[in-house]
Amino acid sequence: MSKSLFRNELSKLRPYVPGKPIEEVQKEYGIDEVVKLASNENQLGPSPKAMEAVKKQVENINVYPDPASMELRTKLAEKYGLEYDNIVVGNGGEQILQIISQTFIDAGDEVVSADTTFTILGIWAEHLGGKLVTVPIDGYKQDFKGMIEKISKNTKLIYVCNPNNPLGNIMTKDEVEYLVENVPDDIVIVFDEAYYDFAKVNPDYPESVDILKQRPNTIILRTFSKVTGIAGVRVGFALTSKEIATEMGKVKGTFNVNRLAQAAALGALEDEEHIKNTVEMNYKSLGMMEECFESLGLEYIKSNANFVFVNTGKNSNMVSEELLKRGIVVKAGSIWGWDTWLRVSTGTVKQTEKFTNALKEILK
Ligand SMILES: *Cc1c(COP(=O)(O)O)cnc(C)c1O
C-alpha cells in the first residue's frame, strides 16, 4: 500500500482552471481585438498615480519591502477613521481570505455562507479541515435568516459578500442590521466588500466600518484590484479589531506585500479622480447593458458592482462560446450552477456596445 504524500484535504480540492488567455482566443478564432469582460477588471486602466508611484519605486527593488506596510496602513486608517493596528494588508484580497482561514479554522470548525458567492474563503477553510455550510440563495439574495439558523456550536465565521459576486446585488442596511443583531458576538462576521466604491453610491448600502466600531468580531475586506485598477500588483486589506489584526499578522507572511504593490496602492489612494471616473464609467455601462437586456426581454439582477448577472434563457456555455467567436470573453453562469446565466463585467462605452450588439445578434 502506498501512502499519500499530500495533505488529505487536497484530495477534495480541484485545480484552478484559468480562463483562456486573450492571445489564444485571438489565434483560435482569427480575431484582432478581444474584449475581456470576465474578471471584473478596470477597463479604464490602472490609476495613473499608481503607475507613477510604481515607476519611482522600480529603482529600489533590491531592497525588501516594509513588512508592516506601515505607510499604507496609516493612510488607510486616516481614510476610514481607524488606527493602523486595525488594518492588515495582504497580497490581494484573496490572501486576506486565506489569512482569515489560517487565523480561525481548526479541523471541524464551520463557515456559513450563501451557496452562490465568492468561494475562496470556503476553499481555504476546507483546506484546513474546516467545513463550509451553505444556504441557498433566496429570491437572488443571501438568505440571512437561513444562515442564522445554520449557526452551530462549531461555527467560527459567517461570510457575507456584499455586493455578492457573481449576483451583483447588495444586502441593504436593514438586512445587515438584522444579521448583526442575530449572530452571537463570538462568531466573526466577514464582510467581503471588494466592490465597496461602486456600491456605496446606493443609499441603502451599509457602512460596515460603523458596525466594526460596535462589534469587534467583524472583518471587512476591501481590495485595490477593482475600482483602482491595480489587480496585477495584488493589494487587498482587512479592517478589523486590533486583537484580530494582531492574530492575522502572525500568519500573513513577512514580506507579503511587495514594494511595487505598496507604492501602487499609496498612489491609487490619492487618485480620487480615477476612482470617480471609474465609478461613472461603470454605471454608464450598466445602464447600457440593462437597456439591452430589457429590449431583449431578459431577466437580470440589479447590480451595484462592476459586473451584471443576466439570464439569457439559453445554455450559458453556448452563449459564451458564441460571444468568444465575436471577440468577447465573459463568465458562463454554469460554473456556479446557474446554467442559463452570464456574468459580464462592465467596460467602456465602446466595449459595452460591442457586447450588447453581439448578444442581440446571438439571441435574435
Ligand atoms: C475580486 C474579489 C476579491 C479579491 O480580489 P483580489 O484581486 O485578490 O484583491 C475578493 N472578493 C471578491 C468578492 C472579489 O470579487
Short mmCIF file of C-alpha atoms and ligand atoms in Angstrom, two decimals:
data_model
loop_
_atom_site.label_atom_id
_atom_site.label_comp_id
_atom_site.label_asym_id
_atom_site.label_seq_id
_atom_site.Cartn_x
_atom_site.Cartn_y
_atom_site.Cartn_z
CA MET A 1 0.00 0.00 0.00
CA SER A 2 1.46 3.35 -0.93
CA LYS A 3 0.93 6.24 1.39
CA SER A 4 -0.30 9.56 0.04
CA LEU A 5 2.36 12.22 0.06
CA PHE A 6 -0.13 15.08 0.13
CA ARG A 7 -2.34 16.60 2.81
CA ASN A 8 -5.67 14.74 2.98
CA GLU A 9 -7.71 17.86 2.30
CA LEU A 10 -6.03 18.36 -1.08
CA SER A 11 -7.95 15.40 -2.49
CA LYS A 12 -11.14 17.45 -2.05
CA LEU A 13 -9.79 20.50 -3.87
CA ARG A 14 -9.79 20.91 -7.61
CA PRO A 15 -7.01 22.65 -9.54
CA TYR A 16 -7.83 26.18 -10.67
CA VAL A 17 -8.87 26.27 -14.32
CA PRO A 18 -7.79 29.61 -15.75
CA GLY A 19 -9.80 31.33 -18.48
CA LYS A 20 -8.37 31.32 -21.97
CA PRO A 21 -5.61 33.92 -22.39
CA ILE A 22 -6.54 36.68 -24.83
CA GLU A 23 -3.75 35.68 -27.24
CA GLU A 24 -5.14 32.15 -27.51
CA VAL A 25 -8.68 33.38 -28.18
CA GLN A 26 -7.34 35.64 -30.94
CA LYS A 27 -5.47 32.79 -32.62
CA GLU A 28 -8.28 30.25 -32.27
CA TYR A 29 -10.99 32.44 -33.77
CA GLY A 30 -8.84 34.63 -36.03
CA ILE A 31 -9.90 37.91 -34.42
CA ASP A 32 -7.75 41.00 -33.86
CA GLU A 33 -9.43 42.65 -30.93
CA VAL A 34 -10.56 40.82 -27.83
CA VAL A 35 -12.63 42.46 -25.12
CA LYS A 36 -12.26 40.72 -21.77
CA LEU A 37 -15.33 41.28 -19.62
CA ALA A 38 -14.74 38.20 -17.48
CA SER A 39 -12.70 39.18 -14.41
CA ASN A 40 -14.23 42.49 -13.25
CA GLU A 41 -11.05 44.39 -14.09
CA ASN A 42 -10.98 48.15 -14.56
CA GLN A 43 -11.30 48.83 -18.28
CA LEU A 44 -10.20 52.47 -17.83
CA GLY A 45 -6.78 51.07 -16.94
CA PRO A 46 -4.71 51.48 -13.78
CA SER A 47 -4.82 54.63 -11.68
CA PRO A 48 -2.26 56.99 -13.32
CA LYS A 49 -0.97 57.98 -9.87
CA ALA A 50 -0.40 54.30 -9.07
CA MET A 51 1.61 53.86 -12.26
CA GLU A 52 3.74 56.88 -11.47
CA ALA A 53 4.43 55.62 -7.96
CA VAL A 54 5.46 52.20 -9.27
CA LYS A 55 7.88 53.73 -11.78
CA LYS A 56 9.58 55.66 -8.97
CA GLN A 57 9.93 52.54 -6.83
CA VAL A 58 11.40 50.36 -9.57
CA GLU A 59 14.92 51.51 -8.78
CA ASN A 60 14.57 50.32 -5.18
CA ILE A 61 13.59 46.73 -5.81
CA ASN A 62 16.90 45.46 -4.47
CA VAL A 63 15.56 46.40 -1.03
CA TYR A 64 12.93 44.31 0.79
CA PRO A 65 9.54 45.97 1.18
CA ASP A 66 8.31 47.28 4.55
CA PRO A 67 6.98 44.07 6.17
CA ALA A 68 4.40 46.07 8.13
CA SER A 69 3.14 48.16 5.15
CA MET A 70 3.16 50.97 7.70
CA GLU A 71 2.69 53.97 5.43
CA LEU A 72 -0.19 52.30 3.61
CA ARG A 73 -1.88 51.19 6.83
CA THR A 74 -1.51 54.69 8.28
CA LYS A 75 -3.13 56.26 5.20
CA LEU A 76 -5.92 53.69 5.19
CA ALA A 77 -6.52 54.27 8.90
CA GLU A 78 -6.90 58.01 8.26
CA LYS A 79 -9.29 57.37 5.42
CA TYR A 80 -11.58 55.07 7.42
CA GLY A 81 -11.32 56.68 10.85
CA LEU A 82 -9.45 53.75 12.40
CA GLU A 83 -5.90 53.16 13.64
CA TYR A 84 -3.12 51.43 11.73
CA ASP A 85 -3.30 48.41 14.02
CA ASN A 86 -6.91 47.82 12.94
CA ILE A 87 -5.58 47.03 9.46
CA VAL A 88 -3.97 44.01 7.80
CA VAL A 89 -2.66 44.37 4.26
CA GLY A 90 -2.46 41.34 2.00
CA ASN A 91 -1.20 40.16 -1.36
CA GLY A 92 -4.65 40.81 -2.81
CA GLY A 93 -7.98 40.28 -1.11
CA GLU A 94 -7.59 36.60 -1.86
CA GLN A 95 -4.64 36.39 0.51
CA ILE A 96 -6.71 38.16 3.18
CA LEU A 97 -9.31 35.38 2.85
CA GLN A 98 -6.56 32.78 3.17
CA ILE A 99 -5.16 34.57 6.25
CA ILE A 100 -8.65 34.66 7.79
CA SER A 101 -8.92 30.88 7.40
CA GLN A 102 -5.47 30.35 8.86
CA THR A 103 -6.33 32.60 11.79
CA PHE A 104 -9.61 30.95 12.80
CA ILE A 105 -10.13 27.49 11.35
CA ASP A 106 -9.30 24.33 13.25
CA ALA A 107 -10.43 20.93 11.96
CA GLY A 108 -14.21 20.64 12.36
CA ASP A 109 -14.87 24.39 12.55
CA GLU A 110 -17.66 25.70 10.36
CA VAL A 111 -18.02 28.61 7.97
CA VAL A 112 -21.55 29.66 6.98
CA SER A 113 -22.15 31.36 3.63
CA ALA A 114 -24.60 31.53 0.74
CA ASP A 115 -24.35 28.74 -1.83
CA THR A 116 -23.75 31.16 -4.69
CA THR A 117 -21.00 33.56 -3.69
CA PHE A 118 -17.23 34.13 -3.90
CA THR A 119 -15.74 30.77 -2.96
CA ILE A 120 -12.18 31.49 -1.82
CA LEU A 121 -12.79 31.60 1.96
CA GLY A 122 -14.72 28.33 1.82
CA ILE A 123 -11.96 26.68 -0.18
CA TRP A 124 -9.24 27.70 2.31
CA ALA A 125 -11.38 26.72 5.27
CA GLU A 126 -11.90 23.25 3.81
CA HIS A 127 -8.20 23.01 3.06
CA LEU A 128 -7.60 23.38 6.79
CA GLY A 129 -10.13 20.70 7.68
CA GLY A 130 -12.99 23.12 8.28
CA LYS A 131 -16.49 22.67 6.93
CA LEU A 132 -18.36 25.01 4.64
CA VAL A 133 -22.08 25.16 5.42
CA THR A 134 -24.03 26.80 2.60
CA VAL A 135 -27.53 28.20 2.43
CA PRO A 136 -29.41 28.52 -0.89
CA ILE A 137 -29.90 31.94 -2.42
CA ASP A 138 -33.46 33.16 -1.83
CA GLY A 139 -35.01 35.50 -4.38
CA TYR A 140 -31.48 36.23 -5.65
CA LYS A 141 -30.41 37.40 -2.20
CA GLN A 142 -28.29 35.92 0.55
CA ASP A 143 -30.75 34.35 3.00
CA PHE A 144 -29.63 35.82 6.33
CA LYS A 145 -32.46 34.14 8.24
CA GLY A 146 -31.43 30.77 6.81
CA MET A 147 -27.77 31.49 7.54
CA ILE A 148 -28.52 32.37 11.17
CA GLU A 149 -30.42 29.08 11.51
CA LYS A 150 -27.30 27.20 10.35
CA ILE A 151 -25.17 28.53 13.20
CA SER A 152 -23.94 25.69 15.41
CA LYS A 153 -21.52 25.39 18.30
CA ASN A 154 -18.81 24.79 15.67
CA THR A 155 -19.47 27.98 13.70
CA LYS A 156 -16.49 30.35 13.68
CA LEU A 157 -17.12 32.54 10.64
CA ILE A 158 -20.04 33.90 8.64
CA TYR A 159 -19.10 35.10 5.18
CA VAL A 160 -21.16 37.82 3.52
CA CYS A 161 -20.10 39.04 0.10
CA ASN A 162 -21.64 42.49 -0.35
CA PRO A 163 -22.27 43.18 -3.22
CA ASN A 164 -22.41 39.47 -3.88
CA ASN A 165 -20.17 38.06 -6.60
CA PRO A 166 -21.47 36.76 -9.08
CA LEU A 167 -25.01 38.08 -8.49
CA GLY A 168 -24.01 41.75 -8.21
CA ASN A 169 -26.75 42.86 -5.80
CA ILE A 170 -26.29 44.31 -2.33
CA MET A 171 -27.62 43.34 1.08
CA THR A 172 -29.18 46.51 2.49
CA LYS A 173 -28.51 48.35 5.75
CA ASP A 174 -31.66 46.88 7.30
CA GLU A 175 -30.82 43.34 6.22
CA VAL A 176 -27.25 43.60 7.51
CA GLU A 177 -28.52 45.12 10.77
CA TYR A 178 -30.83 42.10 11.19
CA LEU A 179 -27.87 39.77 10.65
CA VAL A 180 -25.65 41.60 13.12
CA GLU A 181 -28.36 41.59 15.78
CA ASN A 182 -28.92 37.85 15.45
CA VAL A 183 -25.38 36.48 15.20
CA PRO A 184 -23.74 35.74 18.58
CA ASP A 185 -20.87 38.12 19.39
CA ASP A 186 -18.30 35.31 19.49
CA ILE A 187 -18.75 34.49 15.81
CA VAL A 188 -16.76 36.53 13.31
CA ILE A 189 -18.76 38.16 10.51
CA VAL A 190 -16.65 38.66 7.38
CA PHE A 191 -17.99 41.34 5.04
CA ASP A 192 -16.29 40.98 1.66
CA GLU A 193 -16.59 44.45 0.16
CA ALA A 194 -14.38 44.11 -2.89
CA TYR A 195 -16.82 46.38 -4.75
CA TYR A 196 -17.28 48.95 -1.96
CA ASP A 197 -16.64 52.08 -4.04
CA PHE A 198 -19.20 51.04 -6.65
CA ALA A 199 -21.79 50.01 -4.07
CA LYS A 200 -21.62 53.00 -1.76
CA VAL A 201 -23.44 55.20 -4.28
CA ASN A 202 -26.54 53.20 -3.30
CA PRO A 203 -28.01 54.90 -0.19
CA ASP A 204 -29.22 51.51 1.12
CA TYR A 205 -25.66 50.12 1.23
CA PRO A 206 -24.50 49.69 4.84
CA GLU A 207 -21.47 51.49 6.30
CA SER A 208 -19.71 48.47 7.72
CA VAL A 209 -16.95 50.44 9.48
CA ASP A 210 -19.67 51.68 11.85
CA ILE A 211 -20.60 48.05 12.52
CA LEU A 212 -16.94 47.19 13.24
CA LYS A 213 -16.74 50.01 15.78
CA GLN A 214 -19.66 48.46 17.71
CA ARG A 215 -18.84 44.81 17.05
CA PRO A 216 -15.13 43.91 17.28
CA ASN A 217 -15.55 40.38 15.88
CA THR A 218 -16.06 41.81 12.40
CA ILE A 219 -13.70 41.75 9.43
CA ILE A 220 -14.21 44.00 6.41
CA LEU A 221 -12.33 43.02 3.28
CA ARG A 222 -11.53 45.60 0.60
CA THR A 223 -9.23 45.50 -2.42
CA PHE A 224 -7.30 47.75 -4.78
CA SER A 225 -7.94 45.33 -7.64
CA LYS A 226 -11.31 46.52 -8.83
CA VAL A 227 -12.03 50.25 -8.64
CA THR A 228 -8.41 51.48 -8.64
CA GLY A 229 -7.40 49.07 -11.38
CA ILE A 230 -4.22 47.58 -9.95
CA ALA A 231 -5.24 43.90 -9.88
CA GLY A 232 -1.90 42.97 -11.45
CA VAL A 233 0.22 44.02 -8.46
CA ARG A 234 -2.08 42.46 -5.79
CA VAL A 235 -3.13 44.57 -2.80
CA GLY A 236 -6.11 43.94 -0.56
CA PHE A 237 -6.73 44.71 3.09
CA ALA A 238 -8.82 43.88 6.12
CA LEU A 239 -10.33 46.36 8.59
CA THR A 240 -10.93 44.66 11.92
CA SER A 241 -10.37 44.78 15.68
CA LYS A 242 -6.83 45.21 16.98
CA GLU A 243 -6.99 41.77 18.56
CA ILE A 244 -7.94 40.04 15.32
CA ALA A 245 -5.46 42.13 13.31
CA THR A 246 -2.67 41.04 15.67
CA GLU A 247 -3.54 37.36 15.24
CA MET A 248 -3.87 37.72 11.45
CA GLY A 249 -0.48 39.44 11.40
CA LYS A 250 1.13 36.27 12.75
CA VAL A 251 0.28 34.27 9.63
CA LYS A 252 0.40 36.85 6.83
CA GLY A 253 3.99 36.07 5.79
CA THR A 254 6.82 38.51 6.44
CA PHE A 255 7.07 40.40 3.14
CA ASN A 256 3.64 39.50 1.80
CA VAL A 257 3.00 42.81 0.03
CA ASN A 258 5.81 43.66 -2.32
CA ARG A 259 7.45 47.06 -2.74
CA LEU A 260 5.80 47.91 -6.07
CA ALA A 261 2.40 46.86 -4.75
CA GLN A 262 2.68 49.08 -1.66
CA ALA A 263 3.74 52.01 -3.86
CA ALA A 264 0.90 51.41 -6.32
CA ALA A 265 -1.68 51.29 -3.54
CA LEU A 266 -0.37 54.52 -2.00
CA GLY A 267 -0.58 56.21 -5.40
CA ALA A 268 -4.08 54.85 -6.03
CA LEU A 269 -5.29 56.08 -2.64
CA GLU A 270 -4.50 59.66 -3.70
CA ASP A 271 -6.26 59.27 -7.02
CA GLU A 272 -9.81 60.34 -6.26
CA GLU A 273 -10.32 61.38 -9.85
CA HIS A 274 -9.58 57.96 -11.29
CA ILE A 275 -11.99 56.37 -8.81
CA LYS A 276 -14.68 58.90 -9.72
CA ASN A 277 -14.19 58.31 -13.46
CA THR A 278 -14.27 54.55 -12.96
CA VAL A 279 -17.50 54.60 -10.97
CA GLU A 280 -19.03 56.90 -13.59
CA MET A 281 -17.99 54.63 -16.45
CA ASN A 282 -19.34 51.66 -14.51
CA TYR A 283 -22.86 52.96 -14.09
CA LYS A 284 -22.96 54.16 -17.67
CA SER A 285 -22.00 50.69 -18.86
CA LEU A 286 -24.51 49.02 -16.51
CA GLY A 287 -27.24 51.33 -17.82
CA MET A 288 -26.44 50.38 -21.42
CA MET A 289 -26.50 46.69 -20.57
CA GLU A 290 -29.78 46.96 -18.68
CA GLU A 291 -31.33 48.72 -21.65
CA CYS A 292 -30.14 45.93 -23.93
CA PHE A 293 -31.46 43.19 -21.59
CA GLU A 294 -34.83 44.92 -21.34
CA SER A 295 -35.10 45.24 -25.11
CA LEU A 296 -34.43 41.50 -25.37
CA GLY A 297 -36.87 40.71 -22.56
CA LEU A 298 -34.10 39.15 -20.42
CA GLU A 299 -34.20 38.80 -16.67
CA TYR A 300 -31.20 40.37 -14.87
CA ILE A 301 -30.22 41.24 -11.31
CA LYS A 302 -29.85 44.91 -10.45
CA SER A 303 -26.14 45.42 -9.83
CA ASN A 304 -24.12 47.71 -7.57
CA ALA A 305 -20.82 46.18 -8.65
CA ASN A 306 -18.77 46.36 -11.86
CA PHE A 307 -20.48 43.35 -13.41
CA VAL A 308 -24.02 42.18 -14.01
CA PHE A 309 -25.67 38.74 -13.89
CA VAL A 310 -28.17 38.09 -16.67
CA ASN A 311 -30.39 35.19 -17.61
CA THR A 312 -30.07 34.60 -21.35
CA GLY A 313 -32.67 31.82 -21.31
CA LYS A 314 -30.19 29.70 -23.30
CA ASN A 315 -27.33 27.44 -22.31
CA SER A 316 -24.69 29.79 -20.93
CA ASN A 317 -21.77 27.74 -22.28
CA MET A 318 -23.23 28.06 -25.78
CA VAL A 319 -23.84 31.81 -25.43
CA SER A 320 -20.37 32.48 -24.01
CA GLU A 321 -18.81 30.41 -26.80
CA GLU A 322 -20.73 32.48 -29.38
CA LEU A 323 -19.53 35.67 -27.67
CA LEU A 324 -15.98 34.34 -27.74
CA LYS A 325 -16.22 33.86 -31.52
CA ARG A 326 -17.07 37.57 -31.69
CA GLY A 327 -14.09 38.52 -29.53
CA ILE A 328 -15.85 38.94 -26.19
CA VAL A 329 -14.89 36.97 -23.09
CA VAL A 330 -17.46 36.66 -20.26
CA LYS A 331 -18.07 34.14 -17.44
CA ALA A 332 -20.69 31.47 -18.03
CA GLY A 333 -23.02 31.06 -15.03
CA SER A 334 -22.67 27.28 -15.32
CA ILE A 335 -19.55 27.45 -13.14
CA TRP A 336 -21.87 28.42 -10.24
CA GLY A 337 -24.65 26.06 -11.36
CA TRP A 338 -26.70 28.85 -12.96
CA ASP A 339 -26.80 27.24 -16.38
CA THR A 340 -28.57 29.93 -18.40
CA TRP A 341 -26.89 32.95 -16.81
CA LEU A 342 -23.84 35.02 -17.71
CA ARG A 343 -21.67 37.28 -15.57
CA VAL A 344 -20.50 40.22 -17.64
CA SER A 345 -18.06 42.85 -16.39
CA THR A 346 -18.66 46.49 -17.24
CA GLY A 347 -16.43 48.32 -19.70
CA THR A 348 -16.01 51.45 -21.75
CA VAL A 349 -18.91 52.59 -23.95
CA LYS A 350 -17.24 51.03 -26.98
CA GLN A 351 -16.66 47.70 -25.25
CA THR A 352 -20.18 47.66 -23.86
CA GLU A 353 -21.64 48.33 -27.30
CA LYS A 354 -19.59 45.53 -28.76
CA PHE A 355 -21.03 43.18 -26.13
CA THR A 356 -24.67 44.31 -26.43
CA ASN A 357 -24.57 44.16 -30.24
CA ALA A 358 -23.12 40.65 -30.15
CA LEU A 359 -25.65 39.47 -27.58
CA LYS A 360 -28.55 40.80 -29.67
CA GLU A 361 -27.16 39.01 -32.71
CA ILE A 362 -26.76 35.72 -30.84
CA LEU A 363 -30.18 35.74 -29.15
CA LYS A 364 -32.31 37.08 -32.01
C1 LIG B 1 -12.04 40.35 -6.75
C2 LIG B 1 -12.57 39.91 -5.46
C3 LIG B 1 -11.78 39.78 -4.31
C4 LIG B 1 -10.32 39.98 -4.19
O1 LIG B 1 -9.62 40.22 -5.29
P1 LIG B 1 -8.05 40.44 -5.18
O2 LIG B 1 -7.66 40.72 -6.58
O3 LIG B 1 -7.45 39.18 -4.65
O4 LIG B 1 -7.83 41.60 -4.24
C5 LIG B 1 -12.38 39.42 -3.13
N1 LIG B 1 -13.67 39.18 -3.07
C6 LIG B 1 -14.46 39.30 -4.13
C7 LIG B 1 -15.91 39.06 -3.97
C8 LIG B 1 -13.95 39.65 -5.36
O5 LIG B 1 -14.76 39.72 -6.41
#
